[in-house]
Coordinates of C-alpha atoms and ligand atoms in Angstrom, one line a residue:
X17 CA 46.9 151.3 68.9
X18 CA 45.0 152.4 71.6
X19 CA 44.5 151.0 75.1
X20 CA 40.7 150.5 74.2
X21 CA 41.4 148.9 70.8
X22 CA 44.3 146.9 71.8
X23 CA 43.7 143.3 71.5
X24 CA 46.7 140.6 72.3
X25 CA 46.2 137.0 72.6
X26 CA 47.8 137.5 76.3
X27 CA 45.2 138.3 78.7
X28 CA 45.5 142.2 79.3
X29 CA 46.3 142.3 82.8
X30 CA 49.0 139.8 82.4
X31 CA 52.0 141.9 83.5
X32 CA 49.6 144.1 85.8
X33 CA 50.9 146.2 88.7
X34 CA 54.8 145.1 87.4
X35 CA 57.4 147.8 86.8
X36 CA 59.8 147.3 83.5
X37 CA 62.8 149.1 83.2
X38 CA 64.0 148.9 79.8
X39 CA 67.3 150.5 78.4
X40 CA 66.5 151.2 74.5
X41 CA 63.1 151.7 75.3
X42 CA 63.1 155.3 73.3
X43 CA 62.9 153.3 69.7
X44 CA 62.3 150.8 67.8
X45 CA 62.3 147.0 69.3
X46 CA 62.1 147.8 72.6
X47 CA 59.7 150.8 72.4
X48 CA 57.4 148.5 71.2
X49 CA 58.2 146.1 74.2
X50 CA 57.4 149.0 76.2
X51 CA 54.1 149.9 74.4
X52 CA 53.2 146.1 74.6
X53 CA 54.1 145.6 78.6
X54 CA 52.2 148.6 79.4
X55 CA 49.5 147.4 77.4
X56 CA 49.3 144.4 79.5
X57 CA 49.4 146.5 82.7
X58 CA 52.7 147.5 83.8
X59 CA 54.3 150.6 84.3
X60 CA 58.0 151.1 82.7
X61 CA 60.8 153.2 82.7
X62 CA 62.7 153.7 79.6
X63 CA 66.3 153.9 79.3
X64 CA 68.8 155.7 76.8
X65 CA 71.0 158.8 76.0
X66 CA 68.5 161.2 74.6
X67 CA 66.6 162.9 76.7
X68 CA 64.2 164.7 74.3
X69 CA 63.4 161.5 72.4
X70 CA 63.1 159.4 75.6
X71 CA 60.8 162.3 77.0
X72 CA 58.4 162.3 73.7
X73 CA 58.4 158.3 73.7
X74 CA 57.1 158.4 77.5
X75 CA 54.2 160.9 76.6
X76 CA 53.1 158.8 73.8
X77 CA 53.1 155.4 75.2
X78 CA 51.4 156.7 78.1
X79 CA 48.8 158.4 76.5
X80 CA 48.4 155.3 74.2
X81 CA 48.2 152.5 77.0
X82 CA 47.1 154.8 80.0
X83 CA 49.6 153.3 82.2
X84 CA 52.6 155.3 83.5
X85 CA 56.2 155.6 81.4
X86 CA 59.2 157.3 83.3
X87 CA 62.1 158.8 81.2
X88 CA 65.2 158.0 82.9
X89 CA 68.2 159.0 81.0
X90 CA 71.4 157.3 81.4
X91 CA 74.5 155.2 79.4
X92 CA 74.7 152.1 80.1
X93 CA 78.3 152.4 79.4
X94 CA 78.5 154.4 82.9
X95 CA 77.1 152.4 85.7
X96 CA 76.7 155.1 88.0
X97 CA 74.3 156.8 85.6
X98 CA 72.2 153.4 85.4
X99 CA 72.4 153.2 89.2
X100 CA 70.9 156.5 89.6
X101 CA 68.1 155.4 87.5
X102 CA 67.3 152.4 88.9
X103 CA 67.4 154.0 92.1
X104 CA 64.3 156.8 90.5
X105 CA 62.7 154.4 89.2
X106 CA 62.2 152.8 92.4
X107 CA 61.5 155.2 94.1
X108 CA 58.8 156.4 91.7
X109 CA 57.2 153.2 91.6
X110 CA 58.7 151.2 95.2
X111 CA 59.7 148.1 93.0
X112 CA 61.0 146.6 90.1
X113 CA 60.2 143.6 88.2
X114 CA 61.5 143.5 84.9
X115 CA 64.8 144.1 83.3
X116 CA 64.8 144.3 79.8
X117 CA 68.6 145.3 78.0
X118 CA 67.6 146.3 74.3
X119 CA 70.6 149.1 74.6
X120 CA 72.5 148.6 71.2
X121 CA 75.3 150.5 68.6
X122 CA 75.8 148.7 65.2
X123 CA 76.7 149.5 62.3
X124 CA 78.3 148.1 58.9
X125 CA 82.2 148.2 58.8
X126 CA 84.5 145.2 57.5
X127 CA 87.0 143.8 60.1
X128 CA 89.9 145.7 57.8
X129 CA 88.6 148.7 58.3
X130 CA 86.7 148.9 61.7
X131 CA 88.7 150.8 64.1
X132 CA 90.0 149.7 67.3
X133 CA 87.7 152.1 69.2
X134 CA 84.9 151.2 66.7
X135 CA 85.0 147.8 68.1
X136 CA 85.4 148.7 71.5
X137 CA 82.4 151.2 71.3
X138 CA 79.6 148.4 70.4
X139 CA 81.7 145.9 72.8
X140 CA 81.2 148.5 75.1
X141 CA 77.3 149.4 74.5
X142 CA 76.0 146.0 73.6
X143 CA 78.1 144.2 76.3
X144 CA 79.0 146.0 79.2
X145 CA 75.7 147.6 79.3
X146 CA 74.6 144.7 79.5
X147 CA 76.2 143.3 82.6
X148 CA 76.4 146.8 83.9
X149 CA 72.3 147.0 83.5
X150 CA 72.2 143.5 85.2
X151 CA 74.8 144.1 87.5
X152 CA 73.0 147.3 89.0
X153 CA 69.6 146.1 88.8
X154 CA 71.0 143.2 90.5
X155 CA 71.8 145.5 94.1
X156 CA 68.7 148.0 93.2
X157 CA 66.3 145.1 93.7
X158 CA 66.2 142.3 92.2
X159 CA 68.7 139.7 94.8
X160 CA 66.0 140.6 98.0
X161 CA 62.7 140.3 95.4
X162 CA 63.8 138.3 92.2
X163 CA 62.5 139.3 89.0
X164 CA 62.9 138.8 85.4
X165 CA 66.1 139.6 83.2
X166 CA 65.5 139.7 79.3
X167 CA 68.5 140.3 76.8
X168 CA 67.8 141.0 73.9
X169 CA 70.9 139.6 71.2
X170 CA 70.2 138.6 67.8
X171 CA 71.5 135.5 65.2
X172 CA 75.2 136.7 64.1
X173 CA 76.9 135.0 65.8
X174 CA 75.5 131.3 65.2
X175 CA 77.8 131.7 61.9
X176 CA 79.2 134.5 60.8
X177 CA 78.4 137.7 58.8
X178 CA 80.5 140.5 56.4
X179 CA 81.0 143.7 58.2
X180 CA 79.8 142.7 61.8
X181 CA 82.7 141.0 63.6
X182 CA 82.2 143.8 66.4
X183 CA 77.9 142.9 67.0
X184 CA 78.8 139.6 66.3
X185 CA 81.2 139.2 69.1
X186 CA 79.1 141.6 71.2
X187 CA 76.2 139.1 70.9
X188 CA 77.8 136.2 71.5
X189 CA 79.3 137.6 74.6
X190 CA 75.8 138.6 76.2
X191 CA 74.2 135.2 75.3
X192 CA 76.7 133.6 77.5
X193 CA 76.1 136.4 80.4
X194 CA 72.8 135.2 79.5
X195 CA 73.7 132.0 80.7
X196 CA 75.8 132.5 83.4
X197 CA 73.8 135.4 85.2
X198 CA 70.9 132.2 84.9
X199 CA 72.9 129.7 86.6
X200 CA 74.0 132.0 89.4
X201 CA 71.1 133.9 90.0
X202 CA 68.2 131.3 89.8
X203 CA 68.8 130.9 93.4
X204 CA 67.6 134.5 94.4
X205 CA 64.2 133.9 91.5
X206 CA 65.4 135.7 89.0
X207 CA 64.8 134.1 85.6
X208 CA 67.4 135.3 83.1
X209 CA 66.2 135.1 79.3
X210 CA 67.1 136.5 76.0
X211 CA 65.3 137.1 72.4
X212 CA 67.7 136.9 69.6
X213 CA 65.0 138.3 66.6
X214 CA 66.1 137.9 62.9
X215 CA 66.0 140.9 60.6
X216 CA 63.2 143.1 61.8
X217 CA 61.3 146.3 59.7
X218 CA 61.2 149.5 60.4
X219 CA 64.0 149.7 62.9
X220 CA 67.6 151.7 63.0
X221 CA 69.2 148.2 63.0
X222 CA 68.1 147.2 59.4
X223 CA 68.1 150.9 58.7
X224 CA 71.5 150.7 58.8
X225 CA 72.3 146.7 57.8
X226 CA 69.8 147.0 54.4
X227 CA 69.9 150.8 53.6
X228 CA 68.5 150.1 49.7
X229 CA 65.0 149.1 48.8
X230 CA 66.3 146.4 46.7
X231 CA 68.8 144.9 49.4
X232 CA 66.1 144.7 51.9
X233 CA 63.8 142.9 49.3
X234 CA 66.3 140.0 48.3
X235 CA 67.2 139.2 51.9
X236 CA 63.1 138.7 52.6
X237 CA 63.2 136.6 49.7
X238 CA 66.0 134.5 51.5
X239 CA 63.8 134.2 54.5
X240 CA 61.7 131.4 55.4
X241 CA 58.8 133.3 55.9
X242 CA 59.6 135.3 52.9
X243 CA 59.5 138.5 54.9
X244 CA 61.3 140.8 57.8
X245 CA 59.6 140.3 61.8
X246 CA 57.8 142.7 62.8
X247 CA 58.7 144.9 66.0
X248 CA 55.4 143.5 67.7
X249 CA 55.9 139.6 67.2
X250 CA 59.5 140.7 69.2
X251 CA 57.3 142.4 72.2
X252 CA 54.9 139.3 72.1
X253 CA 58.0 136.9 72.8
X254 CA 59.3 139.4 75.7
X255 CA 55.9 139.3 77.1
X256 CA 55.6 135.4 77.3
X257 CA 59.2 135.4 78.7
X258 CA 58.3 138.2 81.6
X259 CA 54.9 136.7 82.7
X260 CA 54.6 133.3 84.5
X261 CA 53.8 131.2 81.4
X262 CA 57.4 131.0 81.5
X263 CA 58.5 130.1 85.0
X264 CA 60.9 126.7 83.6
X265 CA 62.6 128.7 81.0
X266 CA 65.5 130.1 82.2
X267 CA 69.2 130.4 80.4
X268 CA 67.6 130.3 77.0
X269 CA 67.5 132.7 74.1
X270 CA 64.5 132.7 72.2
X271 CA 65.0 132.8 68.5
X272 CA 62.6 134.9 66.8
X273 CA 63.4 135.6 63.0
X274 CA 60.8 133.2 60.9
X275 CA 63.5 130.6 60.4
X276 CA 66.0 133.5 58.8
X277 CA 69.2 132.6 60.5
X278 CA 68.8 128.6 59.1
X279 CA 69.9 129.5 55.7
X280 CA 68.3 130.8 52.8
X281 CA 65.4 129.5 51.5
X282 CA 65.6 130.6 47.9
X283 CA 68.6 130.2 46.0
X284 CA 68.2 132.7 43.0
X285 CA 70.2 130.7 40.3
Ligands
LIG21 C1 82.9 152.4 61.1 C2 82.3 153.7 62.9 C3 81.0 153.9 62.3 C4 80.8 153.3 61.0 C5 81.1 154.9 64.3 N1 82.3 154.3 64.1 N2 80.3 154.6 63.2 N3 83.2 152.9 62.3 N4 81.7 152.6 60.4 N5 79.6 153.5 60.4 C6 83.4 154.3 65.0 C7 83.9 155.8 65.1 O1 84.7 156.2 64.0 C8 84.6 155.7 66.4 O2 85.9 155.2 66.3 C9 83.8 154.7 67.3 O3 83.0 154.0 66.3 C10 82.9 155.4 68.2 O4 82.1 156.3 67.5 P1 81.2 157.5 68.2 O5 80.3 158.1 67.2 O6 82.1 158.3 69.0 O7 80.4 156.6 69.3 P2 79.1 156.9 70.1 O8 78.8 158.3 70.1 O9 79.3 156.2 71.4 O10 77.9 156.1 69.3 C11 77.8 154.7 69.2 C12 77.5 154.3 67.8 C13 76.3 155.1 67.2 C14 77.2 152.8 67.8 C15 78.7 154.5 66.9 O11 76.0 154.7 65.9 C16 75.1 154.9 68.1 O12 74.9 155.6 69.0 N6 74.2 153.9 67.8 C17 72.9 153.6 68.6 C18 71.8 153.2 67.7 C19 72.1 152.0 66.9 O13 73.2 151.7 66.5 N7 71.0 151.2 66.6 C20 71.1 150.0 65.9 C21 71.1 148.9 66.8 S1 70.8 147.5 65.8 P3 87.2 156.1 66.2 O14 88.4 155.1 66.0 O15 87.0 157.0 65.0 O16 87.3 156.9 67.5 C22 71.7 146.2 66.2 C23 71.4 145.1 65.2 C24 72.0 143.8 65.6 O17 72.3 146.1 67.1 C25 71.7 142.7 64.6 C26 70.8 142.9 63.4 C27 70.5 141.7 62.6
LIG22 P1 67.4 151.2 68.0 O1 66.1 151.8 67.9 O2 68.6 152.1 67.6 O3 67.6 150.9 69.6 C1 68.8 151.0 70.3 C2 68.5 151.8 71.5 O4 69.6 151.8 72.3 C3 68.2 153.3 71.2 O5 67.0 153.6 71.9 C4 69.4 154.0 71.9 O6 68.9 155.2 72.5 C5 69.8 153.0 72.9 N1 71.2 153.2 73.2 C6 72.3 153.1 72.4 N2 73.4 153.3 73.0 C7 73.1 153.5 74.4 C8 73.8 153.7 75.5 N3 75.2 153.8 75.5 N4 73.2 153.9 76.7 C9 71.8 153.8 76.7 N5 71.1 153.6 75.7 C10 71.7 153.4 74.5 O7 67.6 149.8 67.3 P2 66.7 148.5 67.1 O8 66.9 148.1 65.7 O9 65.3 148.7 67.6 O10 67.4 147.5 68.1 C11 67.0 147.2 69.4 C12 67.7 145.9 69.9 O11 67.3 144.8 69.1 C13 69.2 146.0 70.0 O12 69.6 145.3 71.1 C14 69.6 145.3 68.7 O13 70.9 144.8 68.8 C15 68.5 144.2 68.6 N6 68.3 143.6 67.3 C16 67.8 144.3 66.3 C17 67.5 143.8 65.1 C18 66.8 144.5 64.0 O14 66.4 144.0 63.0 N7 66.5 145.8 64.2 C19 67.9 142.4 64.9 C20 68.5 141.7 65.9 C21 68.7 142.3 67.1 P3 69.9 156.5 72.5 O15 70.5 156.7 71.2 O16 69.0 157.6 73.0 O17 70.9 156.2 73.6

């Protein structure tokens, strides 16, 4: 996709002259939320722990979209490292808009066996980056100017699943900063949002949740829309929740997971 041959049912210049910073914006989900914000006219600055990858990410979404990508590394697990990139990324673009926190760690482990620093580690990642990202951004910027805060969480923890008490519990906890960070913050404009998406191709997460061709096929059978989301239709919710179409919503997580998390649709008896 190319910025001549990109064509969106938002108007292009939605999110023009807005700066993103998003932590996980190196792969995946929220690469493609950076591809599709830039698309619509912002520039971003994308967050995570390797440099090389986060370097080679910027390069190409720039070159695809035409609009500038800073590569700021940091761990959101250390907030001075996220301060100090806040504080480049203002200074290489004078504001900031949007906060997107896609930073994640998962992986399959049953309670039994997941250690106590296993646990700790995705608490830590998944939800004190979170707050940490929030907490900093919230001094960098966004109290004197307001802005837009988008978490992104997932479905896990609506019941439960084998072999995720740690992302389950680390979702849970940042769709209730979610909420809280909405009802105290409102007051300075900022709009805090999350996206919880359902099982989503071609992305570490289900790389590592449905490693086998087979697995990954019964579970789309399961799904109401008989198939995995796709990293765009994620990037399409995050740019109606960033742009003004969705001024009232505020506190809310925004399911996106063709109906997945509801149950199964087919029962193979
Ligand atoms: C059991 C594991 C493990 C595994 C790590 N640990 N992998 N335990 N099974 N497969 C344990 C380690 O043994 C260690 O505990 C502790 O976790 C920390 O491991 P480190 O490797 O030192 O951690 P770190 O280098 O900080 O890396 C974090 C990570 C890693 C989460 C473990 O995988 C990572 O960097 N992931 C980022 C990418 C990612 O996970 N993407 C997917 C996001 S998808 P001990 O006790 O030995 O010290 C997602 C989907 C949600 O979030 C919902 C989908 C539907
Ligand atoms: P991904 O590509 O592995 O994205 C995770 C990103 O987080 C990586 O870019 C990683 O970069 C960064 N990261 C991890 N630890 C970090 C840290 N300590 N500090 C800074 N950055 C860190 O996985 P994905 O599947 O696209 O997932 C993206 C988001 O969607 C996550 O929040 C995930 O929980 C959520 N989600 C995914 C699915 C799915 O189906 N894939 C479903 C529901 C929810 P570095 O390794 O360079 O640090």
């Amino acid at each position: 996709m190319s910025a001549s041959t990109h064509t969106s049912v938002y108007r292009n210049d939605l999110l023009a002259g807005k700066v993103a910073f998003i932590t996980g914006g190196g792969s995946g989900i929220c690469k493609g939320i950076a591809r599709a914000f830039m698309s619509h006219g912002a520039s971003t600055a994308i967050v995570g722990r390797k440099a090389d990858r986060l370097q080679a990410a910027a390069a190409e979404l720039s070159d695809e979209t035409g609009q500038r990508c800073l590569a700021v590394p940091a761990d959101v697990r250390q907030p001075e490292t996220i301060e100090a990139a806040l504080a480049k990324t203002i200074e290489e673009y004078g504001s900031l808009d949007v906060v997107v926190n896609g930073a994640a760690g998962n992986f399959l482990a049953p309670a039994a066996g997941l250690s106590y620093n296993g646990f700790a580690t995705v608490i830590g990642i998944d939800t004190l980056g979170t707050f940490n990202v929030c907490r900093a951004a919230f001094d960098a910027g966004l109290r004197d100017n307001g802005g837009v805060i988008i978490n992104i969480s997932a479905t896990l923890h609506y019941g439960a699943q084998p072999m995720q008490t740690h992302a389950s519990a680390a979702k849970a906890a940042v769709d209730s900063i979610t909420r809280s960070l909405a009802l105290e913050w409102g007051q300075f404009g900022i709009r805090v949002n999350g996206i919880a998406p359902g099982p989503i191709a071609e992305t570490e997460g289900m790389k590592r949740l449905a490693p086998a061709e087979e697995v990954t096929k019964k579970l789309e059978r399961a799904i109401a829309i008989g198939r995995f989301g796709r990293i765009d239709e994620i990037a399409n919710v995050a740019l109606f929740l960033a742009s003004d179409a969705a001024s009232l919503v505020h506190g809310e997580t925004v399911v996106a997971d063709g109906g997945a998390w509801l149950g199964p649709a087919n029962i193979e008896f």
